[in-house]
Structures are given as C-alpha cells and as structure tokens.
Coordinates of C-alpha atoms and ligand atoms in Angstrom, one line a residue:
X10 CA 7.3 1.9 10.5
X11 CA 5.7 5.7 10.4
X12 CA 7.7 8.1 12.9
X13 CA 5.4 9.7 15.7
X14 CA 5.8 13.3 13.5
X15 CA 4.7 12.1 10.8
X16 CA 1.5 9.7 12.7
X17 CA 1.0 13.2 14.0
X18 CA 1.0 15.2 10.7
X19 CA -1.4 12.2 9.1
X20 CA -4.0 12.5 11.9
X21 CA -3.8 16.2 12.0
X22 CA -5.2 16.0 8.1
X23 CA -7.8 13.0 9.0
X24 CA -8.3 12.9 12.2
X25 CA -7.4 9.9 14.2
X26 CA -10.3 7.7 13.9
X27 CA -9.4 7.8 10.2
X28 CA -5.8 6.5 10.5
X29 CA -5.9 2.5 10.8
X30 CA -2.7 1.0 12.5
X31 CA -4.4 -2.7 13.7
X32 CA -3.3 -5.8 11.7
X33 CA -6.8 -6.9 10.9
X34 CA -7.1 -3.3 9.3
X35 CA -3.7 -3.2 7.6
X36 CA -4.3 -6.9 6.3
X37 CA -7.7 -6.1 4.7
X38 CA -6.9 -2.9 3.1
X39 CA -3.5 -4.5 2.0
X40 CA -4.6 -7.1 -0.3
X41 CA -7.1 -7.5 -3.4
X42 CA -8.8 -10.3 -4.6
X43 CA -5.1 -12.1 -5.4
X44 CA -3.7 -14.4 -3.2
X45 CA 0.2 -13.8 -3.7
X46 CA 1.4 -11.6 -1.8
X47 CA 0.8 -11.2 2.1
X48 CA -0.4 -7.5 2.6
X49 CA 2.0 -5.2 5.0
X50 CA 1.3 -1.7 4.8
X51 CA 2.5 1.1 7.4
X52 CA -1.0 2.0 7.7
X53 CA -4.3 2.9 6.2
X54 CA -5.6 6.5 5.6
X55 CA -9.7 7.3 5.3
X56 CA -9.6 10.6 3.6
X57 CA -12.7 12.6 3.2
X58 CA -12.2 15.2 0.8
X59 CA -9.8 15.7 -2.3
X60 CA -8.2 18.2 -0.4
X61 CA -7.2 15.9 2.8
X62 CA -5.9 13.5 -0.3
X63 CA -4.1 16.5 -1.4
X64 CA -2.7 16.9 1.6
X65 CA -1.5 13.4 1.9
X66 CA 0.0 13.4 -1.5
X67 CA 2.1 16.3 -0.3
X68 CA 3.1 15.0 3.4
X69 CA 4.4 11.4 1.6
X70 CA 6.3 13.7 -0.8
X71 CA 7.9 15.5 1.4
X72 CA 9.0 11.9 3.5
X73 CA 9.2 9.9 0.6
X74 CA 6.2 7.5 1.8
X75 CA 5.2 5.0 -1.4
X76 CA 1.2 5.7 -1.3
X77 CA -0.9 2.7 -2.7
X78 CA -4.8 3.6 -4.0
X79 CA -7.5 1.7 -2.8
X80 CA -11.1 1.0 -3.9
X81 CA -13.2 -1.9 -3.9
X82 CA -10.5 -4.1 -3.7
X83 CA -11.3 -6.6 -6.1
X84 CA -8.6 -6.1 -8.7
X85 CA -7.0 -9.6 -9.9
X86 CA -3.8 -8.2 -10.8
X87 CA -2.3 -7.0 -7.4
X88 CA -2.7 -3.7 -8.5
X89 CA -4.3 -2.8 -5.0
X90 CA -1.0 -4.8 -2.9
X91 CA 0.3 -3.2 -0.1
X92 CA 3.3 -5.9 0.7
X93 CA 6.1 -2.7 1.0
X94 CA 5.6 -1.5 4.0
X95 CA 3.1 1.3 1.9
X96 CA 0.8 3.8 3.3
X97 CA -2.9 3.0 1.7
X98 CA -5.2 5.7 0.4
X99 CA -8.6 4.3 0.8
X100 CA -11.1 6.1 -1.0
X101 CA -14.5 4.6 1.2
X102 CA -15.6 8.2 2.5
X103 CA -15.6 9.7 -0.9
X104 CA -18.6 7.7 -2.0
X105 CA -21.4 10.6 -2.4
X106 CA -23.3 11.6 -5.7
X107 CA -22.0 15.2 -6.0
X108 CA -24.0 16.5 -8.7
X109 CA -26.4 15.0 -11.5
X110 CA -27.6 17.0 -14.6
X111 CA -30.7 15.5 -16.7
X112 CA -29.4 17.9 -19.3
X113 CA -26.4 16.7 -19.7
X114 CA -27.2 12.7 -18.4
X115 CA -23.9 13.0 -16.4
X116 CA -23.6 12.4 -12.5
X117 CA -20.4 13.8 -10.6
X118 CA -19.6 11.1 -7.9
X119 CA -16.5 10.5 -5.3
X120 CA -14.4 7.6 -6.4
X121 CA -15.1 5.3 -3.6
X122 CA -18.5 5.0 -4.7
X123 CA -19.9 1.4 -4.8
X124 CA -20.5 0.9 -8.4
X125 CA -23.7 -1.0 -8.0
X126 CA -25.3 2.4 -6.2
X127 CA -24.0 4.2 -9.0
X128 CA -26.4 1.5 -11.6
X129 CA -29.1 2.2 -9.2
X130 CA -29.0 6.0 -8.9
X131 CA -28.9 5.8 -13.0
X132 CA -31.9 3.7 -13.3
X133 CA -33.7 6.1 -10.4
X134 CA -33.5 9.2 -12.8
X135 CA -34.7 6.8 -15.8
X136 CA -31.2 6.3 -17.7
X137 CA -28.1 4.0 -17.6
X138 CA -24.8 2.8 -16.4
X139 CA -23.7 0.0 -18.7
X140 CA -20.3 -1.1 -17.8
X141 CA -21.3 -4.3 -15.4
X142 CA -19.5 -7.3 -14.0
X143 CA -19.7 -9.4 -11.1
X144 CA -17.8 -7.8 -8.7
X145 CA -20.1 -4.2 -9.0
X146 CA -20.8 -5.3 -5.3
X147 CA -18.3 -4.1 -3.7
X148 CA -16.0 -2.6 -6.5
X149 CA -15.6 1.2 -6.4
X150 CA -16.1 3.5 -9.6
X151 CA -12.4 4.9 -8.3
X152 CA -10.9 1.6 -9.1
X153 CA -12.7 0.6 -12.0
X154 CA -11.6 3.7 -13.7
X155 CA -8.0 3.4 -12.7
X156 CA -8.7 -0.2 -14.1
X157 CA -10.8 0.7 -17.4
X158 CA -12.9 -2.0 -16.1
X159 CA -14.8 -4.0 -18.9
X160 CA -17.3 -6.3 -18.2
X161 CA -20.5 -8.3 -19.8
X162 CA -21.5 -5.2 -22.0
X163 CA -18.4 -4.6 -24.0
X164 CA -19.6 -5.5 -27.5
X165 CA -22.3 -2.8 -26.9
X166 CA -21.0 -0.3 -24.9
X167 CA -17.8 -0.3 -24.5
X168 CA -15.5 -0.1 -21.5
X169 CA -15.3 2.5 -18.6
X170 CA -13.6 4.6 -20.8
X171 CA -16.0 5.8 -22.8
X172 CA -18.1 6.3 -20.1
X173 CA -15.9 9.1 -18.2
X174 CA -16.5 12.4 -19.0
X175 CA -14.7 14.3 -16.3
X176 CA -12.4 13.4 -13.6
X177 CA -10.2 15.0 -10.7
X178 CA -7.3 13.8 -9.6
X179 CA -4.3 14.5 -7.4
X180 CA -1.4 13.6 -8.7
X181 CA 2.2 12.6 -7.5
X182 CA 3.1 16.1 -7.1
X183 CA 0.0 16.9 -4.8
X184 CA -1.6 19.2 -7.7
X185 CA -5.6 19.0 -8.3
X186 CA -6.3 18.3 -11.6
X187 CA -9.9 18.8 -13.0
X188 CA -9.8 17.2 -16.3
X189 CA -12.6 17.3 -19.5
X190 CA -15.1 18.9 -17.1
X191 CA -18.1 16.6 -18.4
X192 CA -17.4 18.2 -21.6
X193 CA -18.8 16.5 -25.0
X194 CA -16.2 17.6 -27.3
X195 CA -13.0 19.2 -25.8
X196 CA -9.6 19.7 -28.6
X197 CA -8.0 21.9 -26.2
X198 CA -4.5 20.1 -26.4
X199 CA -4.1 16.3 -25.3
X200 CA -6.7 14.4 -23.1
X201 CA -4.9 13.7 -19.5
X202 CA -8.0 12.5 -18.6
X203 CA -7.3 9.8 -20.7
X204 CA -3.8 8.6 -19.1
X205 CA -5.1 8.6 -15.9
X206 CA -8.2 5.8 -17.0
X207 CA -6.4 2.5 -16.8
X208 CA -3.2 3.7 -15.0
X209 CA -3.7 1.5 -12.2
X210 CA -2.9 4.1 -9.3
X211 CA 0.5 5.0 -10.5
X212 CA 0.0 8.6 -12.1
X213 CA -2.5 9.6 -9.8
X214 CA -5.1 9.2 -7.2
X215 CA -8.8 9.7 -9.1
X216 CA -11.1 11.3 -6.3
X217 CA -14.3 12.2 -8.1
X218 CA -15.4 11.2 -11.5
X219 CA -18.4 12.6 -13.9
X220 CA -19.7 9.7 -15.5
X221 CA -21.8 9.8 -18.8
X222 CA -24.9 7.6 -18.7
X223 CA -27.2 6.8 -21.4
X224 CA -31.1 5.8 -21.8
X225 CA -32.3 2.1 -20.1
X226 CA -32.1 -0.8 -22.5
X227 CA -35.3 -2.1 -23.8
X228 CA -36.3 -5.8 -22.5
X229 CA -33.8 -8.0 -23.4
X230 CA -33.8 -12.1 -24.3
X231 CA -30.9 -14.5 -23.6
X232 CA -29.2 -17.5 -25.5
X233 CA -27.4 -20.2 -24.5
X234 CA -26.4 -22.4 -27.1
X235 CA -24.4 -26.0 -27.0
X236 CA -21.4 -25.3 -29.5
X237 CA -19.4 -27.7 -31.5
X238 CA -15.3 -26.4 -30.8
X239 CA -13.5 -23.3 -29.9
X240 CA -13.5 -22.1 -33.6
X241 CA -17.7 -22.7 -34.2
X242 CA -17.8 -20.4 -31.7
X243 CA -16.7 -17.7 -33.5
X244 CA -19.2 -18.4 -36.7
X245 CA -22.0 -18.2 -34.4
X246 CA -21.0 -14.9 -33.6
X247 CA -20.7 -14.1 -36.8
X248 CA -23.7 -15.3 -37.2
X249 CA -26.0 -13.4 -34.8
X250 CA -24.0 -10.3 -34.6
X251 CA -24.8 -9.6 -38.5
X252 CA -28.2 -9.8 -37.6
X253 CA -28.7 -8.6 -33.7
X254 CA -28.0 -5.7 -32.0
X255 CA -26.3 -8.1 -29.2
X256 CA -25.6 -6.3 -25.8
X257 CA -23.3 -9.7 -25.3
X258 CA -21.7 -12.4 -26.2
X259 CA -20.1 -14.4 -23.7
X260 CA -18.8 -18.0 -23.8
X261 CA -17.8 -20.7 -21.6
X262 CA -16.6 -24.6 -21.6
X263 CA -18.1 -27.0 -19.8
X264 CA -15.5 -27.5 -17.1
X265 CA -17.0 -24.2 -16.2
X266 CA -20.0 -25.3 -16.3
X267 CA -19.6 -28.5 -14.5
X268 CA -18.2 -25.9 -11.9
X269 CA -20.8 -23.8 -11.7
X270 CA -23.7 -26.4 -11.4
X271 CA -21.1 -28.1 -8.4
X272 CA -20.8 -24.9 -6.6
X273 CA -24.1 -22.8 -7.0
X274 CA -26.4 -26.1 -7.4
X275 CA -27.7 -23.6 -10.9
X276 CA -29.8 -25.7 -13.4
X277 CA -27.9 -26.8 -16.3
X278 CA -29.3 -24.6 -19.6
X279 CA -30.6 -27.6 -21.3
X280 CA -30.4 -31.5 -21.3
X281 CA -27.0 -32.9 -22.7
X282 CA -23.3 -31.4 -22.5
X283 CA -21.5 -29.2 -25.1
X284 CA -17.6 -28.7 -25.4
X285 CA -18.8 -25.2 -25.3
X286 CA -21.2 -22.6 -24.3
X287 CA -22.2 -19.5 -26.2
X288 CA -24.4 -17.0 -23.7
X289 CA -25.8 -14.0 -26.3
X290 CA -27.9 -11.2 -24.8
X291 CA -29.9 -9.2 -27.3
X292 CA -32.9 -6.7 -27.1
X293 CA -36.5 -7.9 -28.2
X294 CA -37.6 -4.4 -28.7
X295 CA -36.5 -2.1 -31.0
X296 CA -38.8 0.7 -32.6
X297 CA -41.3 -0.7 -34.5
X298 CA -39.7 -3.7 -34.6
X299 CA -42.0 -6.0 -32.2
X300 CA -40.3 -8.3 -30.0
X301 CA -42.3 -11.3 -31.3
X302 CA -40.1 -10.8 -35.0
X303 CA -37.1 -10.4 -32.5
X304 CA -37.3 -13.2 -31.1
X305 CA -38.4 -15.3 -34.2
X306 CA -35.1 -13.9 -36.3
X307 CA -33.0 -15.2 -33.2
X308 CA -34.7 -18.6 -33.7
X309 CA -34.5 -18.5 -37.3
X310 CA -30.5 -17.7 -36.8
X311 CA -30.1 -20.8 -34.3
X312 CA -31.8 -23.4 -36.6
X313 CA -29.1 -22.0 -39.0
X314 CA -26.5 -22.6 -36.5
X315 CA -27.9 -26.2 -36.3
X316 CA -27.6 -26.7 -39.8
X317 CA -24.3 -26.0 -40.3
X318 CA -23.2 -28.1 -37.1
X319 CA -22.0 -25.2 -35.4
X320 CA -24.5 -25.4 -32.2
X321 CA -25.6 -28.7 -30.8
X322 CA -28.5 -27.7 -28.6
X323 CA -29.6 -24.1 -27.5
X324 CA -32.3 -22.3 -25.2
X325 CA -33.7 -19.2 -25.5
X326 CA -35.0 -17.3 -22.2
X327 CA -39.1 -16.8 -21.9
X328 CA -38.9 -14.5 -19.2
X329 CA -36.8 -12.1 -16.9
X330 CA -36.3 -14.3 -14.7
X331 CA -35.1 -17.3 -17.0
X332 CA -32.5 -14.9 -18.6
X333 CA -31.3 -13.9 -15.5
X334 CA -30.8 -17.8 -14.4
X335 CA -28.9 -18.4 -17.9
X336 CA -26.8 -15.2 -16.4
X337 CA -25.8 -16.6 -13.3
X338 CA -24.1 -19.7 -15.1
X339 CA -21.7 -16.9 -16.6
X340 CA -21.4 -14.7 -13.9
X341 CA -20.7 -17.2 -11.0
X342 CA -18.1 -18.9 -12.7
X343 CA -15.1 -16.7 -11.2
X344 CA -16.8 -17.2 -7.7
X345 CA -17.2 -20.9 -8.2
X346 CA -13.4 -21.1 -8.9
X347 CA -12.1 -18.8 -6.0
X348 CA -11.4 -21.5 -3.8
X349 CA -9.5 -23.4 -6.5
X350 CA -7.1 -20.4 -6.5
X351 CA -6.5 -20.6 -10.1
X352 CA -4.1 -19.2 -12.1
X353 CA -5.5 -16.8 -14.2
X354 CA -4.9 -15.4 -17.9
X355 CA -6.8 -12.7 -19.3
X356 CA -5.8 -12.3 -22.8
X357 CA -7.3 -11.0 -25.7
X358 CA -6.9 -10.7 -29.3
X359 CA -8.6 -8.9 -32.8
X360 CA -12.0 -10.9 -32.9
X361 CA -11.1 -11.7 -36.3
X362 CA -7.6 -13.3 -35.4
X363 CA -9.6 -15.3 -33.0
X364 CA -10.6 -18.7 -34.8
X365 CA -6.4 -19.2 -35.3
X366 CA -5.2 -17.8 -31.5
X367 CA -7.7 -20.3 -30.3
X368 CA -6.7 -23.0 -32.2
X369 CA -3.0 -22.9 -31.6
X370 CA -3.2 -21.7 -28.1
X371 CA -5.6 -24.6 -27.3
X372 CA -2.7 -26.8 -28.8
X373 CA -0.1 -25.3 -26.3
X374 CA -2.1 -26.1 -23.6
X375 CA -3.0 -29.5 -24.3
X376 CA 0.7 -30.3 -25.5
X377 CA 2.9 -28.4 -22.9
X378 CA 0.6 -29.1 -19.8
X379 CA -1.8 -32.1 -20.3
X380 CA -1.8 -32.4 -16.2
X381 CA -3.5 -29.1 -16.2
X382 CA -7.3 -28.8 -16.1
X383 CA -7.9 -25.7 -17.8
X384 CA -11.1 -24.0 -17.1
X385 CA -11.9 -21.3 -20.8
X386 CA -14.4 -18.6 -20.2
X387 CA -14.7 -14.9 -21.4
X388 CA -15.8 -12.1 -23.3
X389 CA -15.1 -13.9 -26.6
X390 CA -17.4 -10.9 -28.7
X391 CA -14.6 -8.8 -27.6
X392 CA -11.8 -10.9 -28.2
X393 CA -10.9 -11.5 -24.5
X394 CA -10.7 -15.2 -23.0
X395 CA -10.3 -15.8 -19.6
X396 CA -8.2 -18.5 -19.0
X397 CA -8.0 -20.1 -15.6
X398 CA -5.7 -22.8 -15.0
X399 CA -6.6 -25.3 -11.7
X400 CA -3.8 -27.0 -9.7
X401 CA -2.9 -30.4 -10.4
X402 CA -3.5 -32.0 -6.5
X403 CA 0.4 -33.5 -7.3
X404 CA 1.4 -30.5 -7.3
X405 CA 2.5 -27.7 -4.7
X406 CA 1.3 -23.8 -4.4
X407 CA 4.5 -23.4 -5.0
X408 CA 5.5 -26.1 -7.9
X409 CA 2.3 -25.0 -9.7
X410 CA 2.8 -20.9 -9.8
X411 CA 6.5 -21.5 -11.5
X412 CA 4.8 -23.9 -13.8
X413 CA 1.8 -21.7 -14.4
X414 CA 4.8 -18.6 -15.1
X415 CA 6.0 -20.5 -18.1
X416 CA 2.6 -21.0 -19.3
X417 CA 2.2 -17.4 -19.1
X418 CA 5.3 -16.6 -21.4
X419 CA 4.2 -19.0 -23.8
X420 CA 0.9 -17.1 -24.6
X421 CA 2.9 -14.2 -24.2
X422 CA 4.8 -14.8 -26.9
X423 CA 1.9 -16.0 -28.8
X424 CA -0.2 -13.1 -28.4
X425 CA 3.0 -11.1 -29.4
X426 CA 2.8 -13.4 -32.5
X427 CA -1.0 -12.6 -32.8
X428 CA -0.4 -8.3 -31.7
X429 CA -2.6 -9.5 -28.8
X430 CA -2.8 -8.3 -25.1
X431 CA -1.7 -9.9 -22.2
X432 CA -4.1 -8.1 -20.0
X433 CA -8.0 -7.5 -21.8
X434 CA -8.9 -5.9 -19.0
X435 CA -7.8 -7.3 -15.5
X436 CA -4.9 -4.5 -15.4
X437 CA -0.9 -5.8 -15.1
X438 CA -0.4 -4.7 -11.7
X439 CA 1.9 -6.7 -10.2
X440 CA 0.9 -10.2 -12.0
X441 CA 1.3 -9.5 -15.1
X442 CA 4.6 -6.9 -15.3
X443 CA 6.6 -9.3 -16.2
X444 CA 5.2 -9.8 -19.4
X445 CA 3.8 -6.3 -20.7
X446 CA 6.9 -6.8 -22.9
X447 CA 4.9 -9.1 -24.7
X448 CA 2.1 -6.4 -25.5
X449 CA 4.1 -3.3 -25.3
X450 CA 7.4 -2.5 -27.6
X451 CA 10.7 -0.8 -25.8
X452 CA 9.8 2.5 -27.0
X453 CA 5.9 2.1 -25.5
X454 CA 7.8 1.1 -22.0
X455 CA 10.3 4.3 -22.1
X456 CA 7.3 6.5 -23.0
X457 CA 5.2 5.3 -20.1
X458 CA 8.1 5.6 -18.2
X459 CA 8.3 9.5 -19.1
X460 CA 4.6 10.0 -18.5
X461 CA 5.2 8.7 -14.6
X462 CA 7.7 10.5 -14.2
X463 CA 5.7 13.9 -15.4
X464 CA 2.9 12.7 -13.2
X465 CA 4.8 10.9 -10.3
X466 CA 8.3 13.1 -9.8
X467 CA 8.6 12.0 -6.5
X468 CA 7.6 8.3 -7.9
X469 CA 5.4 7.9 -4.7
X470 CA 2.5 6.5 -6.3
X471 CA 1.9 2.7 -6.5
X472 CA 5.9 1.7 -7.1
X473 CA 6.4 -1.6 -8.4
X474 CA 2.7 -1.6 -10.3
X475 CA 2.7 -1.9 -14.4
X476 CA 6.8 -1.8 -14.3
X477 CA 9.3 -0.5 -12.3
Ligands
S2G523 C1 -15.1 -12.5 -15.6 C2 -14.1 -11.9 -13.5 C3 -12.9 -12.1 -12.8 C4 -12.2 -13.4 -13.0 O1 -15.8 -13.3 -15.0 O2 -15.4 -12.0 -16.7 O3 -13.4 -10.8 -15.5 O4 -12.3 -14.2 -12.1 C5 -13.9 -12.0 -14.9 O5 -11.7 -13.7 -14.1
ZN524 ZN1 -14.0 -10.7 -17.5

C-alpha cells in the first residue's frame, strides 16, 4: 500500500487524473494475456513524457517501489504481471509520431504507440513496417521491442530487432539514455541499444523508439498445401525456399484447423483433411520477372511436392482477398484457442535440426501424455513451433498446469539436447524462468545477472521477470 507522501509525490509528477488506484484499473493494467497470476499492483502511473518516467524511476528508487512496464499487454509470458503489490508504468500517453525522415526511412515514435498505427503511418508515406502478428491491435511498439517481437515475416525480415534504429530509455537508475540515434553504422564501443531489445522491462523502461522502415512489398500470392507428416514439412520448405523469395512460411495441424473452422465458421482451404498444413506467402512481382511466371514456378514446385508425396492437396490464392482468407486460418488460431486456456510452448530450434526435434519431440508427446490433445502451429521457416497443449476435461486447472510443468522440462531438456530455445520469441517472463536453464549456460545467467545489476542497481525494475 503506497503512503499518502509518496501518493502525493506521484501525483505531483502526473497529475492526479493520471494515477489509477480503482480495482477495475489495477486489475486491467495488472495482467497480460496470461491467465496465472491474479494482478495486484499498488497502482497505475500514466506518464506523459520521458521526463515524468524519469521522475518516477527516481521517486521508486529513492522508496524502493518495484516498477513493472506496461504496453499493449498482450505478452504470453507474464512479463507484464503486476501480482507484488508493484507500481505499473503504463506507456498509453506516449503514443505520438515524433519525427519522420524520408531521407533516412526512419520514424521516431513514443513506445506506447499501437503498432498497427505505426504499419499505417508507414504505408501513408509509401514504405514499410514488416514485423506483423496478430495481436498489432492493441500491442504497443514499447512492448514489442522489450519483447523482440517476431511474427509472420520472420523468414524475410527478420524480428524487431533489426528494425530499431534508435531508442531512449530510462533506466533503473533514473538516467536518460539516447542510444544509436537512428544511426546506419555506429562502432563507437558496445551497442546498449541492443540489451535493452528483448529485456523484457527489467534493464529499463524504453520511452521512444526510431524505427527503420523499408519500401512496400510487391503483390503477394499465398499457399496452402495438405502435407504428408511433421518431417514433409520441412522438404517442402526446402523446396520453395530454393526457389521463392518467400515472405513466410507458416504451418499448422489440423486440430488447429478443426479449431479454427469451429470458432471463426472460416472455409476450409480445400476439400479433404491433411495431418498438416503448410501456409507460404511469396511475391508475384519481382523486376522483370512477371507475376504470371511467378506464379507458374510456384505451381510447377507444388506438382513436385505431389510427386514426391510430400503434399496431399494444395491451393494457391487468385486474389487479395483469397490470400487474406487462407491468412485468417493462421492468424486466428491463438484466438480460437483462448478460451481453451492452453498451455503454451514456444520453442524453436536450427531449421536444419528441425526434421529430428520434430520427430522425437512428437514421440514425447504421444508417449508421456497420450490424454493430451496437442494443438502444433508456428513459424516453422524460422525454426519456431508453437505448441499448445488443451486440458483433458478429467483433469483440474490445477492437476493439468503441474502436468503441463513436466511437459515443459522434458522439451527443455530436449531442446538443450538440440542447442534450441525455450522461448522463439514469446519472452520468459515469469512462465518460462524456470527453464532458461535449458537455453542459457551458468555463466550466460551470472552475466545477465551483472548486466541488471549495471542497469537496475536499485533492482526496481520488473523483479522476478527472466530470473531472479
Ligand atoms: C502465433 C500468437 C500467440 C500465441 O500465433 O504465432 O505467436 O497464442 C503466436 O501463441
Ligand atoms: Zn508466433
């Protein structure tokens, strides 16, 4: 509970309408898109510039108040959880474009900006933001960057991280730190913009970002092809990658599916079922390559898949508005699980260690935990599967998470086996601490370790996140 001198020294830097003390406000800001942990923070700050964060930052370090970042909220790691009694930064008011240069293709925004405005702002002035996912509703570029959110595009462009060019940042010890500046090429001595990408709140709170964007795509056609197993999968990427520019390759099983079409009423992509699904995005034009021969080559490479009994069936979209259809069946799929509350996974591995991960961790699964309905989807171009695991109705809330913990230390220690990750790019926050053992060797942990407490003296910022 917050003291009336220090309600009084938090209002006096955001003013009071900007200090939230009502449940409803402390249990929305409190929480993510997880559903472990009730949310109970002190309060909720709005701050409206980096200097009223900077202010905070000081005022908690001088009372030893734990300060938890918050965006969009729709981390799936607990990364966002307030459940200590925390007071919550929320970055809403900084949402504002704060400079854009044509020159340079950057735009300076404030962290709590929506990503979707950011992808529209981009496309206004003719160019690009290409890190997308399904949540770019209501996520915040602020998060995603704390995050290194990746996303549909990953195979082609890559994940927030290459896409930050500048950022400022206050960190634990209430210092302003304007790192990069947008620049290109910058050797002057290590890259702290690059420890705070990904850091999940704990070294600092990002408050404005310059982001890099790039020219539009040209038109685009979409795949979805019926596949044989878990390992044909991975031919068919070989397949088309060797011969595409693909700006992704997604897959999913037909649980997923099955899901999907249950929960969205979305038209199945063709006649028949498949074990699996294959989703490939390419672009149809290319220079003076005409989308016509695009097109053709794609066909040319799934009659090949046929062949060698990799892909069942397959469609390829005929218009915008057909690819974006074959889309949803990917994108909804998290959505169409929510209310399942399943356990999630979100591993990854090389892509070409894939064919074996898959093969043995499929056996795990279906050995260990045959009660389990296991729902695979992902960003299997990059190596990263998402799996989700439903509850058994037999089984408690309770009775299920302890089971679905051991399941997690079994692919942990696979994925050690395989030099694999035990977070792609979902963050560890608080769901997955107990396993970055798996991914990260003693020394790695000590060094982190170091690096927060160069950043985070006063170890205010998001305790308990990535390890303690
Ligand atoms: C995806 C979205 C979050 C989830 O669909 O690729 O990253 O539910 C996920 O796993
Ligand atoms: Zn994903």
């Amino acid at each position: 509970m917050l003291s009336k001198i220090i309600i009084e020294q938090l209002i006096a830097i955001v003013g009071e309408s900007r200090l939230l003390l009502e449940a409803d406000d402390l249990k929305r800001f409190g929480i993510d898109r997880t559903t472990l942990w009730k949310p109970a923070p002190c309060a909720v700050l709005l701050p409206g510039s980096i200097a009223e964060v900077q202010a905070i930052v000081c005022l908690a370090g001088q009372h030893n108040l734990a300060l938890v970042p918050s965006g969009g909220r729709t981390g799936l790691s607990g990364g966002a959880v307030a459940k200590d009694g925390e007071l919550v930064v929320a970055m809403n008011r900084l949402d504002q474009i704060v400079d854009f240069n044509p020159i340079d293709r950057t735009v300076t925004v404030g962290a709590g900006m929506i990503t979707a405005d950011l992808q529209d702002f981009a496309e206004k002035q003719g160019l690009y933001y290409p890190v997308n996912f399904a949540s770019t509703g209501s996520s915040q570029i602020g998060g995603n960057i704390a995050t290194n959110a990746g996303g549909i595009k990953v195979i082609k462009y890559g994940m927030t991280r290459n896409w930050v060019a500048g950022l400022r940042v206050v960190n634990g010890a209430g210092d302003i730190l304007d790192l990069n500046k947008g620049l290109v090429k910058n050797n002057a001595g290590y890259d702290l913009r690059h420890l705070f990408i990904g850091s999940e709140g704990t070294l600092g709170i990002i408050c404005e970002a310059t982001i890099q964007l790039t020219r539009l795509p040209a038109e685009s056609a979409v795949m979805v092809l019926g596949v044989r197993d878990f390992p044909a999968i991975m031919d068919v990427l070989g397949c088309f990658a060797a011969d595409l520019d693909l700006t992704a390759f997604e897959f999913f099983s037909q649980q997923a599916l099955d899901r999907v079409v249950e929960h969205r009423g979305h038209a199945k992509p063709f006649e028949g079922v498949a074990p699996f699904y294959a989703l490939l995005e390419f672009e149809t034009a290319r220079g003076a390559i005409s989308d016509r021969a695009i097109s053709d080559r794609a066909m040319t490479l799934f009659e090949s898949c046929v062949r060698q009994g990799w892909v069942l069936d397959g469609v390829l979209s005929q218009s915008v508005a057909q690819a974006q259809n074959l889309w949803k069946l990917r994108e909804d799929i998290s959505e169409s699980l929510w209310h399942l509350k399943p356990y999630k996974n979100d591993i990854s591995v090389r892509v070409s260690r894939m064919p074996n991960f898959l093969c043995e961790v499929e056996l795990l699964v279906e050995q260990q935990y045959p009660d389990f309905e296991i729902v695979w989807y992902g960003h299997i171009g990059d190596g990263n599967l998402h799996l989700n695991i439903l509850k058994p109705e037999a089984l408690s809330v309770d009775q299920f998470n302890a089971k679905c913990v051991n399941v997690s230390s079994e692919i942990g220690q696979l994925l050690a086996k395989y030099e694999g990750s035990i977070s792609a790019e979902h963050g560890v926050g608080l769901l997955k601490k107990d396993y970055l053992h798996y991914s990260r060797s003693p020394q790695e942990m000590d060094m982190m370790r170091s690096i927060k407490r160069a950043f985070d003296p006063r170890h205010i910022l998001n305790p308990g996140k990535l390890f303690d």
